[in-house]
């Protein structure tokens, strides 16, 4: 399974719960019977998911959230199909970093679909922490992106939904892309034929 | 500036006005003493060198900045830095030489400098080894795929390599990289569209792409400055800079990077050692895929190092630490090579791509490492950086070198153990060989002794002397002695047995002389067999016999005739008829012949076929059998047959008359007797069996008469019950038939000579 159809990057500051999210997702599916490739760490996970009855391999790239590696994070989301930007609703700091990534993504990888993900929903629901990030701001930010999910890696709430939505979007996008690509190729071919014809003409 | 500084020195060196390069053109001070052509070359070379020297300072400001620091260090270990610089310069010149070689290559292919690439492809012949290796590898990896796929892959690799080589000189590295990527895409498209790949699933297609990439890039990797640290880039310089940088940072420990590594744990050390060795192995891998695989393995070890649910937060620091400790050779070149020429799709999405990205991150982190990135005080950081690299080595280096030593020791141990095993094997084998030799010797001795014990006994006494002795005693005496021996024994059976024994005994040893003696003995043996069978049948007839007188007479006859018979057997051909027929036949033949005649006469209808048979046999075999006849039997037969047939045909044929000395009496007697038995015919007809019995009892003459009688009645009625008797009698019948005519010839030597052939004739009917 060296091939991966989609590349999904996990972004977020330290201790936001990126790795837990991936582990939750992967382990859930793992119990469901589908094997996942990497048993050593959650840094990279490859997984087969279905969308529209078709199988897709997705590779989930975890990134180091530490601020000192921030400069390098750009390498990770190069060519990514989707990015999950995580924040902790109880931490305003994490939300500030999220805005930074959103800007980066918008400038560096325009094609990348961005999903906002508020983690640790169970804590929020239980009232263990207080919400610091106002919902209305989140709502306004999420409008410009593909979606916003509040997930709980502990209970597994919304985790599958999040990834399923990503895969569905990517699959739909890929179909579109394929068509575009074919169109482009066709155009190129036509152009090449036209050119060669002209050349022939010239040589005559 | 450097340009200016060089000028005067060049001028000083110019002693004559010729070009400095030694070509015959005149040099010019404006051209630094070179002729115009050489000057241009020189300028180009200089410019290139300048570019190379200025570029790194632009891309990598850190090493340049640290130059003064290095200057400080020079005092501490100047020899090393000198060596480094020397090496640097050397490698630079080497690279230039490579470039020159390349350009020279171009020149050789075409005189025009600028438009070389078009004419180069014919110069470049991809060695057949590449494709041989590819074919082999393909068969090993994709045994299930069609050969067409293999061919396609090879064709693609060929066009790929040629394309890259063609473009290498014209394009910048980035353009080349793009072109390579387009080649990969082209192959993907080809796989999607070509009918050859119709039944190949997508995973296999991926593997095929890897396969193509591997083989194409492996070959290109070996070419100097084409794809690996290409000529237009400063990869090599960056490699050195990176290597130095890492050396500088050797003091960075796990606590600076906040990764949880335990230097004291052996498992941890072991894993780190493995990761490092994989990372070092990256340089030795030829293809981007191979390098990527090394990186993947390395990162897996690192992940294992971090603990079970390792996230990127753990992986990256550990990887940075690993890279710092490994200081892999040509790291930047390798990374650039993979980034440029690895299949981008895989580099973007796959696991290998992820780890490779992490490695890139680690390298860039190391490049841009500052006090802040290590969360330490700037002064302290500067202090560390000012520290000579050898001091900064720290405990980890020691631990790792220890690990390496332990590893080496393990390998040595394994090697030693293997050697020990081999030595033991050799010893065991030697022992086995030794034992073998011992047993072999014993066996040989035993065999030789056996042979010695056997051969002296066998060869000399048995084969040579005794054989001939036997030969003589068995072959000749059989003929000579039999009559002498047999008469002593009145009973026919023992004599027969003796004969049989002698016959058999003689038959075996006699090989060369086979034919004649066997003939005699077979014929003789047949007779005794018949005789011996007859006596078995004898006891029955006496019970059935009604006329005792006849029996008595017959018995008397047998007793009287037996010795004669034996004599006949012994005497073979010539002797028999004279003693037998004339004297004894008179009395005995009466009854027998009467019986035979009676049998013949009354059953005319039944006998006519027999007669015809006999006649046919007589007629046809005459020619054959006259030659083939065995003397002894034929003679016996003759007499009897003559007597038998003479009654029917003798007068007409007048053949028997030729035998006048032997048979005429018998014949004459037959004639008169014939009518007499005819009177008894009626009674005798009832006693067919008796007649048989009688005939059997009267062996000397009868066996053949009996045979006649037997065959006739048996063929009619008892053929099924006594097949053997019927079969046996047939052979004598033939002899009888033949014998009649043979009687004429029997005395002649011709009869004796052809006898060897007799068994064939006798054998055939039997």
mmCIF file of C-alpha atoms in Angstrom, chain A residues 2-7 14-15 18-19 23 37-44 59 61-66 68-69 72 75-76 78-79 81 181 185, chain B residues 189 202-203 206 256-258 300 303-304 308-313 315-317 320 347-351 353-355 357-358 360-361 364-365 373-374:
data_model
loop_
_atom_site.group_PDB
_atom_site.id
_atom_site.type_symbol
_atom_site.label_atom_id
_atom_site.label_comp_id
_atom_site.label_asym_id
_atom_site.label_seq_id
_atom_site.Cartn_x
_atom_site.Cartn_y
_atom_site.Cartn_z
ATOM 1 C CA UNK A 2 2.722 2.387 -0.970
ATOM 2 C CA UNK A 3 0.205 4.331 -2.984
ATOM 3 C CA UNK A 4 -1.892 6.997 -1.394
ATOM 4 C CA UNK A 5 -4.656 8.762 -3.199
ATOM 5 C CA UNK A 6 -5.064 11.608 -0.756
ATOM 6 C CA UNK A 7 -2.734 13.359 1.532
ATOM 7 C CA UNK A 14 1.248 21.352 20.639
ATOM 8 C CA UNK A 15 -1.018 19.369 22.925
ATOM 9 C CA UNK A 18 -3.787 15.926 16.736
ATOM 10 C CA UNK A 19 -2.202 12.607 17.446
ATOM 11 C CA UNK A 23 -5.208 7.394 16.810
ATOM 12 C CA UNK A 37 -0.257 0.117 7.890
ATOM 13 C CA UNK A 38 1.679 1.820 10.538
ATOM 14 C CA UNK A 39 1.557 0.243 13.934
ATOM 15 C CA UNK A 40 4.559 1.935 15.390
ATOM 16 C CA UNK A 41 3.513 5.510 15.617
ATOM 17 C CA UNK A 42 0.757 7.824 14.671
ATOM 18 C CA UNK A 43 3.047 10.142 12.812
ATOM 19 C CA UNK A 44 1.990 8.690 9.521
ATOM 20 C CA UNK A 59 -2.318 9.124 4.083
ATOM 21 C CA UNK A 61 0.459 13.214 8.017
ATOM 22 C CA UNK A 62 0.949 14.298 11.528
ATOM 23 C CA UNK A 63 3.101 17.349 12.056
ATOM 24 C CA UNK A 64 5.106 18.579 14.918
ATOM 25 C CA UNK A 65 3.173 21.284 16.643
ATOM 26 C CA UNK A 66 6.093 22.837 18.424
ATOM 27 C CA UNK A 68 10.257 26.022 16.733
ATOM 28 C CA UNK A 69 9.423 23.689 13.875
ATOM 29 C CA UNK A 72 9.449 23.704 8.402
ATOM 30 C CA UNK A 75 7.137 21.254 3.709
ATOM 31 C CA UNK A 76 4.476 19.077 5.132
ATOM 32 C CA UNK A 78 3.116 20.831 0.092
ATOM 33 C CA UNK A 79 0.800 19.030 -2.244
ATOM 34 C CA UNK A 81 -5.236 17.509 -0.662
ATOM 35 C CA UNK A 181 -6.926 17.159 -16.468
ATOM 36 C CA UNK A 185 -4.473 17.054 -21.995
ATOM 37 C CA UNK B 189 -0.476 7.152 -18.885
ATOM 38 C CA UNK B 202 -3.138 -0.431 -9.785
ATOM 39 C CA UNK B 203 -0.833 -1.641 -7.042
ATOM 40 C CA UNK B 206 2.763 1.435 -8.860
ATOM 41 C CA UNK B 256 18.495 20.360 23.833
ATOM 42 C CA UNK B 257 16.021 18.845 21.467
ATOM 43 C CA UNK B 258 13.706 17.718 24.215
ATOM 44 C CA UNK B 300 10.768 3.515 11.710
ATOM 45 C CA UNK B 303 9.738 5.936 15.853
ATOM 46 C CA UNK B 304 10.464 2.794 17.771
ATOM 47 C CA UNK B 308 4.642 3.336 21.207
ATOM 48 C CA UNK B 309 2.219 6.135 20.238
ATOM 49 C CA UNK B 310 4.845 8.366 18.768
ATOM 50 C CA UNK B 311 3.527 11.472 17.141
ATOM 51 C CA UNK B 312 5.294 13.915 14.934
ATOM 52 C CA UNK B 313 6.140 15.905 18.024
ATOM 53 C CA UNK B 315 9.534 11.934 15.714
ATOM 54 C CA UNK B 316 11.003 15.143 14.455
ATOM 55 C CA UNK B 317 13.311 15.889 17.389
ATOM 56 C CA UNK B 320 17.073 15.622 14.100
ATOM 57 C CA UNK B 347 6.984 11.806 -2.491
ATOM 58 C CA UNK B 348 3.879 13.796 -1.835
ATOM 59 C CA UNK B 349 1.555 11.233 -0.383
ATOM 60 C CA UNK B 350 3.178 8.015 0.684
ATOM 61 C CA UNK B 351 4.728 6.949 3.922
ATOM 62 C CA UNK B 353 7.275 10.729 1.419
ATOM 63 C CA UNK B 354 6.209 11.596 4.910
ATOM 64 C CA UNK B 355 9.426 10.415 6.445
ATOM 65 C CA UNK B 357 9.638 15.299 4.459
ATOM 66 C CA UNK B 358 10.538 14.853 8.070
ATOM 67 C CA UNK B 360 14.037 17.481 5.027
ATOM 68 C CA UNK B 361 12.590 19.275 8.006
ATOM 69 C CA UNK B 364 16.526 22.486 7.358
ATOM 70 C CA UNK B 365 16.237 22.739 11.114
ATOM 71 C CA UNK B 373 15.396 26.879 18.329
ATOM 72 C CA UNK B 374 17.219 25.014 21.037
#
